[in-house]
Amino acid sequence: AQMPAPSGPEFISDLAVHPDTGQIFVSVANPSNGIWASNPEGTAFTASWSVPSGGAIDVGRDGRVYIAGPEEDMIRGYSVYGAPVATIATDAGGNPAEQIPAGIAVDGKRIWISDREQDEIRGFTGPGVHVGTIGNTGPNALVDVGQIDVGEPGRIYALDRGDHSVKIFDADGTFVERVETGMGDPVDVTAHADGSFWVLGSSGQVVTFSLMPRVVGGDSRNFGSSFLGNPGSEQMIYLQNDNYLLPLPVLNTSLAD
């Protein structure tokens, strides 16, 4: 269903979904800054409140709604009803005037923000302790970082608009992978628990990427780890890798043999 927007000319900056309840939170900006809360079906707004700066938004496992607006050097946390519960300075000792938050992602332990002015990602604990900076040095440094997301096991997926890629880092800052998006104008990235991720283009197209081969299609048989294929018939399954479907014929034998 299409979510009805409250009346007004506000610009939608970002949205996030509560990981447990499915409740939807929308960040808006210009001319007013605020957060709108919707029911999981997206058919009705249940709450709204003002914020100093509308921007990137995410919802943590703790149920808090976190927002990092481009007009201030703060992460602000709210309850699902709009009560302020946390304020975290994001400058980490740098000059706030030279930092502009572009994305925010929350996992079970840390809050990460991407900075499009410094082209880096900074991590904080819930109480606001700076725990590290990622992507600002080395041959795989971020060029023009945008939105970010956190997958399993705590890996950070950063959309780099400067070279049209997604760059993946471990939580300790170790570079893992660079994946070309094939888009000239990627705008958002979302990570899945299985290691795959989605990239959204400005015209609405979505491209799915998978770093590890996995079975994504076939007939109705159960493709288990100990026995793949039915020895009584020939069939075809498909493995997805780097956004391609690779056909793999299964003859009258088990792949485990």
Short mmCIF file of C-alpha atoms in Angstrom, two decimals:
data_model
loop_
_atom_site.label_atom_id
_atom_site.label_comp_id
_atom_site.label_asym_id
_atom_site.label_seq_id
_atom_site.Cartn_x
_atom_site.Cartn_y
_atom_site.Cartn_z
CA ALA A 1 0.00 0.00 0.00
CA GLN A 2 1.11 3.55 -0.62
CA MET A 3 1.74 5.53 2.54
CA PRO A 4 -0.39 8.67 2.76
CA ALA A 5 1.72 11.77 3.40
CA PRO A 6 0.59 14.41 5.86
CA SER A 7 -0.35 17.69 4.24
CA GLY A 8 2.55 20.03 3.57
CA PRO A 9 5.48 20.51 1.18
CA GLU A 10 8.07 18.72 3.33
CA PHE A 11 10.90 16.87 1.60
CA ILE A 12 11.31 13.19 2.58
CA SER A 13 14.96 12.67 3.58
CA ASP A 14 15.02 9.01 4.62
CA LEU A 15 12.97 6.22 6.13
CA ALA A 16 13.57 3.24 8.42
CA VAL A 17 11.63 0.23 9.66
CA HIS A 18 11.54 -1.00 13.25
CA PRO A 19 13.28 -4.43 13.18
CA ASP A 20 10.77 -6.02 15.55
CA THR A 21 7.41 -4.31 15.08
CA GLY A 22 7.65 -3.28 11.41
CA GLN A 23 6.63 0.27 12.30
CA ILE A 24 7.78 2.78 9.66
CA PHE A 25 9.58 6.03 10.48
CA VAL A 26 10.03 8.81 7.92
CA SER A 27 12.44 11.73 8.26
CA VAL A 28 11.33 14.97 6.61
CA ALA A 29 13.02 18.32 6.01
CA ASN A 30 12.37 21.73 4.46
CA PRO A 31 10.55 23.77 5.38
CA SER A 32 9.92 21.90 8.64
CA ASN A 33 12.09 19.15 10.14
CA GLY A 34 10.48 16.17 11.77
CA ILE A 35 9.85 12.43 12.04
CA TRP A 36 6.59 10.80 11.05
CA ALA A 37 5.70 7.39 12.49
CA SER A 38 3.40 5.05 10.56
CA ASN A 39 1.78 1.73 11.29
CA PRO A 40 3.51 -1.35 9.74
CA GLU A 41 1.03 -1.43 6.85
CA GLY A 42 1.98 2.13 5.89
CA THR A 43 -1.66 3.15 5.72
CA ALA A 44 -1.86 5.65 8.59
CA PHE A 45 0.46 7.89 10.57
CA THR A 46 0.40 7.25 14.30
CA ALA A 47 2.74 9.96 15.63
CA SER A 48 4.96 12.84 14.55
CA TRP A 49 7.44 15.16 16.24
CA SER A 50 9.83 17.95 15.36
CA VAL A 51 13.63 17.55 15.19
CA PRO A 52 16.35 20.21 14.78
CA SER A 53 17.48 18.82 11.42
CA GLY A 54 15.79 16.26 9.18
CA GLY A 55 18.19 13.73 7.68
CA ALA A 56 19.36 10.12 7.72
CA ILE A 57 17.36 7.86 10.06
CA ASP A 58 17.57 4.31 11.42
CA VAL A 59 15.97 2.22 14.17
CA GLY A 60 18.10 0.13 16.51
CA ARG A 61 17.40 -3.18 18.20
CA ASP A 62 16.92 -1.16 21.37
CA GLY A 63 13.78 0.29 19.78
CA ARG A 64 15.21 3.79 19.60
CA VAL A 65 14.86 5.97 16.52
CA TYR A 66 18.18 7.63 15.62
CA ILE A 67 18.54 10.59 13.27
CA ALA A 68 21.60 12.48 12.01
CA GLY A 69 20.68 15.72 10.27
CA PRO A 70 22.99 17.52 7.84
CA GLU A 71 22.62 20.83 9.66
CA GLU A 72 24.14 19.78 12.99
CA ASP A 73 26.91 17.55 14.33
CA MET A 74 24.63 15.39 16.47
CA ILE A 75 23.00 11.98 16.50
CA ARG A 76 19.68 12.30 18.28
CA GLY A 77 17.81 9.32 19.69
CA TYR A 78 14.07 9.18 20.37
CA SER A 79 11.57 6.69 21.64
CA VAL A 80 8.99 5.48 19.12
CA TYR A 81 6.66 8.11 20.59
CA GLY A 82 9.09 10.99 20.10
CA ALA A 83 10.56 11.37 23.59
CA PRO A 84 14.27 12.41 23.45
CA VAL A 85 16.47 9.65 24.91
CA ALA A 86 20.00 10.31 23.59
CA THR A 87 22.22 13.02 22.16
CA ILE A 88 25.62 12.05 20.71
CA ALA A 89 28.19 14.49 19.32
CA THR A 90 29.47 13.14 15.99
CA ASP A 91 32.52 15.32 15.43
CA ALA A 92 34.88 12.92 17.30
CA GLY A 93 37.27 15.77 17.99
CA GLY A 94 37.13 17.25 14.48
CA ASN A 95 35.70 20.52 13.25
CA PRO A 96 31.88 20.29 13.16
CA ALA A 97 31.77 22.95 10.44
CA GLU A 98 33.64 20.59 8.12
CA GLN A 99 31.40 17.55 8.68
CA ILE A 100 28.06 16.69 7.04
CA PRO A 101 26.25 13.42 7.97
CA ALA A 102 25.03 11.50 4.92
CA GLY A 103 23.86 8.18 6.35
CA ILE A 104 23.29 6.37 9.63
CA ALA A 105 23.16 2.67 10.51
CA VAL A 106 22.58 1.04 13.88
CA ASP A 107 23.50 -2.49 14.89
CA GLY A 108 23.26 -4.12 18.31
CA LYS A 109 26.36 -2.44 19.70
CA ARG A 110 27.26 0.60 17.63
CA ILE A 111 25.83 3.58 15.81
CA TRP A 112 27.61 4.41 12.54
CA ILE A 113 27.37 7.62 10.55
CA SER A 114 28.85 8.42 7.14
CA ASP A 115 30.31 11.89 6.61
CA ARG A 116 30.11 13.16 3.03
CA GLU A 117 32.40 16.10 3.74
CA GLN A 118 35.23 14.06 5.27
CA ASP A 119 34.39 10.87 3.28
CA GLU A 120 34.63 8.58 6.25
CA ILE A 121 32.46 6.51 8.59
CA ARG A 122 32.56 7.04 12.35
CA GLY A 123 31.28 4.62 14.97
CA PHE A 124 29.88 5.35 18.43
CA THR A 125 28.49 3.37 21.33
CA GLY A 126 25.01 4.11 22.61
CA PRO A 127 26.39 6.37 25.39
CA GLY A 128 28.31 8.32 22.73
CA VAL A 129 31.88 6.99 22.97
CA HIS A 130 33.74 7.22 19.66
CA VAL A 131 34.99 3.72 18.81
CA GLY A 132 36.65 4.20 15.44
CA THR A 133 36.78 5.75 11.99
CA ILE A 134 36.53 3.68 8.80
CA GLY A 135 37.21 4.21 5.11
CA ASN A 136 39.29 7.38 5.28
CA THR A 137 42.69 5.93 4.33
CA GLY A 138 44.28 3.37 2.01
CA PRO A 139 43.75 2.32 -1.61
CA ASN A 140 40.09 1.53 -0.97
CA ALA A 141 39.27 4.78 0.82
CA LEU A 142 35.83 6.28 0.30
CA VAL A 143 35.63 8.88 -2.49
CA ASP A 144 32.15 10.38 -1.99
CA VAL A 145 30.31 8.39 0.66
CA GLY A 146 26.53 8.38 0.83
CA GLN A 147 24.12 6.07 2.62
CA ILE A 148 25.33 3.13 4.72
CA ASP A 149 23.86 0.00 6.28
CA VAL A 150 25.01 -2.73 8.67
CA GLY A 151 24.70 -6.44 7.87
CA GLU A 152 25.93 -9.60 9.53
CA PRO A 153 28.26 -10.07 11.32
CA GLY A 154 28.42 -6.32 11.95
CA ARG A 155 29.82 -5.48 8.51
CA ILE A 156 29.33 -1.97 7.18
CA TYR A 157 28.09 -1.49 3.60
CA ALA A 158 28.93 1.98 2.29
CA LEU A 159 27.52 3.44 -0.90
CA ASP A 160 30.39 5.31 -2.58
CA ARG A 161 28.91 7.70 -5.12
CA GLY A 162 32.37 8.86 -6.11
CA ASP A 163 33.24 5.63 -7.92
CA HIS A 164 29.75 4.06 -8.22
CA SER A 165 30.45 1.17 -5.89
CA VAL A 166 29.54 -0.39 -2.57
CA LYS A 167 32.49 -0.79 -0.24
CA ILE A 168 32.24 -3.31 2.58
CA PHE A 169 34.19 -3.09 5.83
CA ASP A 170 34.37 -5.17 8.98
CA ALA A 171 33.50 -3.37 12.20
CA ASP A 172 37.19 -3.05 13.05
CA GLY A 173 37.79 -1.13 9.81
CA THR A 174 39.24 -3.98 7.77
CA PHE A 175 38.36 -3.60 4.09
CA VAL A 176 36.46 -6.63 2.75
CA GLU A 177 35.20 -6.00 -0.79
CA ARG A 178 34.46 -3.39 -3.42
CA VAL A 179 31.47 -4.09 -5.69
CA GLU A 180 30.63 -2.05 -8.79
CA THR A 181 26.98 -1.02 -8.80
CA GLY A 182 26.72 -0.51 -12.56
CA MET A 183 24.73 2.67 -11.83
CA GLY A 184 25.71 6.23 -12.51
CA ASP A 185 23.42 7.58 -9.81
CA PRO A 186 23.05 5.14 -6.86
CA VAL A 187 21.21 6.68 -3.92
CA ASP A 188 20.84 4.02 -1.21
CA VAL A 189 22.10 0.62 -0.05
CA THR A 190 20.43 -2.01 2.15
CA ALA A 191 22.18 -5.08 3.54
CA HIS A 192 20.63 -8.48 4.24
CA ALA A 193 21.63 -10.90 6.98
CA ASP A 194 22.78 -13.49 4.40
CA GLY A 195 25.45 -11.14 2.97
CA SER A 196 23.50 -9.99 -0.07
CA PHE A 197 22.59 -6.33 -0.52
CA TRP A 198 20.38 -4.07 -2.62
CA VAL A 199 21.26 -0.80 -4.32
CA LEU A 200 18.61 1.76 -5.24
CA GLY A 201 19.05 4.04 -8.25
CA SER A 202 17.62 7.54 -8.55
CA SER A 203 15.05 6.43 -11.13
CA GLY A 204 13.69 3.73 -8.82
CA GLN A 205 15.54 0.67 -10.11
CA VAL A 206 16.82 -1.85 -7.55
CA VAL A 207 19.78 -4.17 -8.19
CA THR A 208 20.51 -7.17 -5.95
CA PHE A 209 24.06 -8.35 -5.29
CA SER A 210 25.27 -11.55 -3.64
CA LEU A 211 28.92 -12.03 -2.70
CA MET A 212 28.63 -15.75 -2.01
CA PRO A 213 27.05 -18.27 -4.40
CA ARG A 214 23.74 -19.59 -3.14
CA VAL A 215 20.82 -21.56 -4.52
CA VAL A 216 18.11 -19.14 -5.63
CA GLY A 217 15.95 -21.26 -7.90
CA GLY A 218 15.06 -24.74 -9.05
CA ASP A 219 12.16 -27.12 -8.81
CA SER A 220 10.31 -28.03 -5.63
CA ARG A 221 12.96 -30.43 -4.34
CA ASN A 222 14.76 -29.80 -1.06
CA PHE A 223 18.35 -28.90 -1.90
CA GLY A 224 20.08 -29.90 1.32
CA SER A 225 23.78 -29.62 2.15
CA SER A 226 24.33 -33.39 2.26
CA PHE A 227 22.45 -34.31 -0.89
CA LEU A 228 21.95 -31.97 -3.83
CA GLY A 229 19.92 -33.36 -6.69
CA ASN A 230 17.66 -36.34 -7.25
CA PRO A 231 19.51 -39.42 -8.58
CA GLY A 232 16.36 -40.45 -10.41
CA SER A 233 16.05 -37.44 -12.72
CA GLU A 234 17.96 -34.66 -14.40
CA GLN A 235 17.23 -31.12 -13.28
CA MET A 236 18.61 -27.59 -13.27
CA ILE A 237 19.33 -25.32 -10.33
CA TYR A 238 20.73 -21.78 -10.33
CA LEU A 239 23.48 -20.22 -8.28
CA GLN A 240 23.62 -16.46 -7.87
CA ASN A 241 27.03 -14.79 -7.69
CA ASP A 242 27.92 -11.13 -8.27
CA ASN A 243 24.45 -10.43 -9.64
CA TYR A 244 24.53 -13.20 -12.25
CA LEU A 245 22.53 -16.42 -12.38
CA LEU A 246 24.80 -19.34 -13.11
CA PRO A 247 22.95 -22.45 -14.42
CA LEU A 248 24.28 -25.67 -12.92
CA PRO A 249 22.95 -28.93 -14.41
CA VAL A 250 22.41 -31.76 -11.98
CA LEU A 251 22.56 -35.16 -13.70
CA ASN A 252 21.59 -38.55 -12.36
CA THR A 253 23.88 -38.28 -9.33
CA SER A 254 24.35 -36.31 -6.16
CA LEU A 255 26.73 -33.34 -6.12
CA ALA A 256 27.91 -34.68 -2.80
CA ASP A 257 29.38 -37.74 -4.52
#
